[in-house]
Amino acid sequence: MPQNSTRGTNALWAHLVCLVLFCACVSGANVNAASLYGKVIEVNSGDVITIFNLNRPVRVKLVGVDAPEMNQAFGDVAKKHLSDLVFDKAVLVNYSGISSDSSLTGRVLLNDADIGAQMIRDGAAWFDPNTSDRLAATDREVYQQSEQAARSERRGLWQEANPTAPWEFVKAERFRKYSAVSTNTNESTSPKVKRNTSPSELTNLSLMATNVKAPSSLPSTTSVPSDLEVMGEDDLPSGLPFTAFPPNKGTLLSKSMPMSGEIVKTNAYVSLSGGNAYTIVWFTGPTYGEDDKTAMDQLLFNDLSAVAAGAYTGGDREGRCNPQSEKDVSSNGYWGREVDMSQCPVPARLRVFTKATGDRREVYMAMVNVRNDNANVARFLKTFTISQKKAQKAQ
């Protein structure tokens, strides 16, 4: 039956929609990216929280903030202070990138209060120079001034004369462990990081915490893969079965998921330019025998129309925003469509190709999260084509 025949593609596309939404919204400080809402279900440390949205946890690293490590003096207190500020409350995350552990990095806001700036102002964390470039100039200045004020007023960790910055602590710990192994000596001969062994006087009562309240309701929003693998920033890899010309270098991402007894790897490449996010996604996965038109209709008029309507970003979960225009771009044996959804609540323009061969389905998509419709958008989509040589299984 038709419903059963599309189960494989539907499941893959539901996963792909989450990845595409995330990729399109991961943009630098110069891009007005969509925001992510979620309820804080865990405080992992003094600068990392886990929020819950669309039935999955999402780790968030506070950008521009570096709290003491958990095995460092004041680490436990910084974690407790952050917990007092945000735990079990709904927060807004304006995210600007992905950290090395695949967590989102961004500013965390609660009723318009910047939690990162508050942690720094209260003397519970340092302003992090290593991620300051991901902050807007005005926010960077606020964070710097917050640390200067905390230092001058000797708040929190600044009660110590010379507290060790977390990045220096981590560096010293790594050096100590490396020295211990390489010289095969006792740990006592390795460089030590000075710690405060006396009971800490820093408590949440001594921190000037803001009295903030959570929003009355928690909107649903984009689901973000928590096991996303970040491959690094570079040009689009060569040897792919399609041609594409992103306007700038981008970030290569991948995510693997079990499907019909196998692991399916989904690849994405995100490039930012002129306020727009240019995303290319490709994968090969199982199919249940549906024809290419049926699969394409499912992708465009069910899943992607739900994304465009904002169904996954706080809007009506049943909402749909169908394309304003549609063009047949089929070529080289692949069913292809180019659609314009730029007038939808989540504006986008995209080109999709798909083809089933036996029990395998290939999907290739180029999408622009449109905030500034310029010549680059049309050029990017027009040049996204399937190679004339027979496309091989997606890498």
mmCIF file of C-alpha atoms in Angstrom, residues 12 241 257 259 262-267 281-287 334 355-357 359-364 391-395:
data_model
loop_
_atom_site.group_PDB
_atom_site.id
_atom_site.type_symbol
_atom_site.label_atom_id
_atom_site.label_comp_id
_atom_site.label_asym_id
_atom_site.label_seq_id
_atom_site.Cartn_x
_atom_site.Cartn_y
_atom_site.Cartn_z
ATOM 1 C CA LEU A 12 14.798 9.323 6.638
ATOM 2 C CA PRO A 241 27.934 13.047 -7.747
ATOM 3 C CA MET A 257 21.306 6.907 12.264
ATOM 4 C CA MET A 259 17.412 2.624 9.591
ATOM 5 C CA GLU A 262 21.662 -0.460 8.714
ATOM 6 C CA ILE A 263 23.448 2.769 9.562
ATOM 7 C CA VAL A 264 22.596 5.609 7.202
ATOM 8 C CA LYS A 265 25.010 8.525 7.028
ATOM 9 C CA THR A 266 23.586 11.943 6.198
ATOM 10 C CA ASN A 267 25.998 14.621 5.008
ATOM 11 C CA VAL A 281 22.447 17.761 2.034
ATOM 12 C CA TRP A 282 22.978 14.328 0.517
ATOM 13 C CA PHE A 283 22.439 10.708 1.553
ATOM 14 C CA THR A 284 21.594 7.248 0.264
ATOM 15 C CA GLY A 285 19.236 5.064 2.281
ATOM 16 C CA PRO A 286 16.705 2.254 2.030
ATOM 17 C CA THR A 287 13.454 2.565 0.129
ATOM 18 C CA TYR A 334 16.829 11.903 -11.433
ATOM 19 C CA LYS A 355 16.238 8.547 -7.565
ATOM 20 C CA ALA A 356 15.544 4.972 -6.474
ATOM 21 C CA THR A 357 17.672 2.129 -7.784
ATOM 22 C CA ASP A 359 16.141 -0.969 -2.747
ATOM 23 C CA ARG A 360 18.270 2.201 -2.463
ATOM 24 C CA ARG A 361 17.182 5.827 -2.681
ATOM 25 C CA GLU A 362 19.522 8.741 -3.317
ATOM 26 C CA VAL A 363 18.544 12.241 -2.177
ATOM 27 C CA TYR A 364 20.428 15.458 -2.980
ATOM 28 C CA ALA A 391 25.687 9.250 -9.783
ATOM 29 C CA GLN A 392 27.164 6.760 -7.413
ATOM 30 C CA LYS A 393 26.083 5.944 -3.897
ATOM 31 C CA ALA A 394 26.406 9.063 -1.667
ATOM 32 C CA GLN A 395 29.635 9.080 0.301
#
